[in-house]
C-alpha positions as YAML, in Angstrom:
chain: A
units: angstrom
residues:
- id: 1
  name: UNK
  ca: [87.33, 128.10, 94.33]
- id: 2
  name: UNK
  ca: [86.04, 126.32, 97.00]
- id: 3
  name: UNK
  ca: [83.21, 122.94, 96.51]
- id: 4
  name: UNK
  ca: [81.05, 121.90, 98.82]
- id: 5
  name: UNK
  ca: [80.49, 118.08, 99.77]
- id: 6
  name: UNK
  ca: [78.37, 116.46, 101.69]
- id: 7
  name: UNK
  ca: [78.76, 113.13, 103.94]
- id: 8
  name: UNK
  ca: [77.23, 111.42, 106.48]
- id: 9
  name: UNK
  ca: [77.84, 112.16, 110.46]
- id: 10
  name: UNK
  ca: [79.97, 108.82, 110.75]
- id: 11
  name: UNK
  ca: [82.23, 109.86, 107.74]
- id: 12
  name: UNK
  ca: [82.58, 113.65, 109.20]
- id: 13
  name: UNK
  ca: [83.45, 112.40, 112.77]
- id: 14
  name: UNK
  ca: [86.29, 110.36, 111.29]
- id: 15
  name: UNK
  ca: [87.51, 112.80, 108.72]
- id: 16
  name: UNK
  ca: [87.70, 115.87, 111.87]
- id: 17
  name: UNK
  ca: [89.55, 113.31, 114.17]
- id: 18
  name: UNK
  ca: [92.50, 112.91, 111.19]
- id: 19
  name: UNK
  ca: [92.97, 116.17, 110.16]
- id: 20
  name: UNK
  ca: [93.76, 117.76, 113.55]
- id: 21
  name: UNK
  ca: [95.06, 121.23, 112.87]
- id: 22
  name: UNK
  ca: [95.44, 120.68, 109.18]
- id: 23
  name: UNK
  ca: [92.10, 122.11, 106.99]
- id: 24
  name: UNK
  ca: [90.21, 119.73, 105.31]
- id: 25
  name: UNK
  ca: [91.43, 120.56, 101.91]
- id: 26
  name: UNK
  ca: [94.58, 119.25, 103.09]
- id: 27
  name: UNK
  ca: [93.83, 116.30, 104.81]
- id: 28
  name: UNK
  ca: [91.73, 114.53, 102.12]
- id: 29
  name: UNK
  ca: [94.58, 116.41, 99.33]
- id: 30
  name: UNK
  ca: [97.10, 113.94, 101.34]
- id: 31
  name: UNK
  ca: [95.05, 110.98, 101.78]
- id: 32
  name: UNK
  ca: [93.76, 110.54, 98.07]
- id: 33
  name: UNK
  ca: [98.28, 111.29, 97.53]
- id: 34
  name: UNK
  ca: [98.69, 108.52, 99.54]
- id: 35
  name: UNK
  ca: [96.60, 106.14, 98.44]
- id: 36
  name: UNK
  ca: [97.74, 106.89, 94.39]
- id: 37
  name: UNK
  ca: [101.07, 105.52, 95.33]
- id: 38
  name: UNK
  ca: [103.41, 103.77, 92.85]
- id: 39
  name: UNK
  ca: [102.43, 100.23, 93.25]
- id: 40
  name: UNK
  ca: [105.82, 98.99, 91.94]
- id: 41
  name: UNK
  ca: [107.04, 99.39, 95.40]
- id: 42
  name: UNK
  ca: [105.37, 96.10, 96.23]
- id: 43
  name: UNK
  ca: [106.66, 94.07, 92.87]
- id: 44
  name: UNK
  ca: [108.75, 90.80, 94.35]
- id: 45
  name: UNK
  ca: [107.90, 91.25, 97.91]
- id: 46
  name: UNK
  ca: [106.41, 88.16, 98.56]
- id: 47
  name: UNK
  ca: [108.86, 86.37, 96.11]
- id: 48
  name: UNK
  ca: [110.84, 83.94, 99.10]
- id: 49
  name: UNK
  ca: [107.24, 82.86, 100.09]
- id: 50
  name: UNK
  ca: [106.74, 79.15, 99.74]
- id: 51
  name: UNK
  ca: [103.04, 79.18, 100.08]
- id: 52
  name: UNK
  ca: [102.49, 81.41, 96.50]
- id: 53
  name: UNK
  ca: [100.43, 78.81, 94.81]
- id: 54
  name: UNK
  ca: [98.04, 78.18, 97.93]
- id: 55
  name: UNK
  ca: [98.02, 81.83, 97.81]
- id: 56
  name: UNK
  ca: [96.84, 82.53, 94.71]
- id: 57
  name: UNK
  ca: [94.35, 79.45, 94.26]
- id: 58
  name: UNK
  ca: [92.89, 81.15, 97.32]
- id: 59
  name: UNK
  ca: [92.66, 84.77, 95.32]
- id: 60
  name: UNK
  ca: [91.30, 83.46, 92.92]
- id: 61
  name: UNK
  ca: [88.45, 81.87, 94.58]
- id: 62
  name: UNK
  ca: [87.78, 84.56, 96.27]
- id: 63
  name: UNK
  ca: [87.53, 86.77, 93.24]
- id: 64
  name: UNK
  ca: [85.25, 84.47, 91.52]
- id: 65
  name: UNK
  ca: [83.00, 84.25, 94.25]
- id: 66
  name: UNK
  ca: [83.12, 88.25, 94.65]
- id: 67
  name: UNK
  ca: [82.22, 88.11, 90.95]
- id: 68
  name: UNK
  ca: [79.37, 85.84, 91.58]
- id: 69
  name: UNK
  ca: [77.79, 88.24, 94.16]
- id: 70
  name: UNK
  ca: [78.36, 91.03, 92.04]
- id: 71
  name: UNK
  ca: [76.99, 90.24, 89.12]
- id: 72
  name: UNK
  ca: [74.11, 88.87, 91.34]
- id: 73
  name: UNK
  ca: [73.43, 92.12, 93.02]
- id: 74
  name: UNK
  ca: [73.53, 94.42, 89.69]
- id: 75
  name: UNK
  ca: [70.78, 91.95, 88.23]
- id: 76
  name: UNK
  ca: [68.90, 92.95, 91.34]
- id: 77
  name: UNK
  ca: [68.77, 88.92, 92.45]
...
């Protein structure tokens, strides 16, 4: 059974420039595949970096300060 869904021009142009030939269904049916990979393909690739704790001092930073402006925004600050 089909569903209708509804998005905004912007969204629609870029969706109808991917699919080409393919039908919608398809198109976002691949792209939500893709993107539910297996995420253990990516386990030890950055392992002969030598920069891995300037890396992840910088992550976390950054993920405190997202937390910040998150937390923030949902108490409407």
């Amino acid at each position: 059974m089909a569903k209708l869904i509804a998005v905004n021009e912007e969204v629609y142009t870029k969706l109808k420039r991917l699919k080409g030939s393919r039908s919608f269904s398809t198109l976002l049916d691949g792209l939500i595949e893709k993107k539910s990979g297996d995420i253990k393909r990516y386990f030890g690739v950055w392992r002969d970096r030598d920069d891995l704790d300037k890396l992840e001092a910088e992550i976390t930073a950054n993920r405190k300060t997202a937390g910040l402006k998150r937390r923030k925004y949902l108490a409407g600050v």
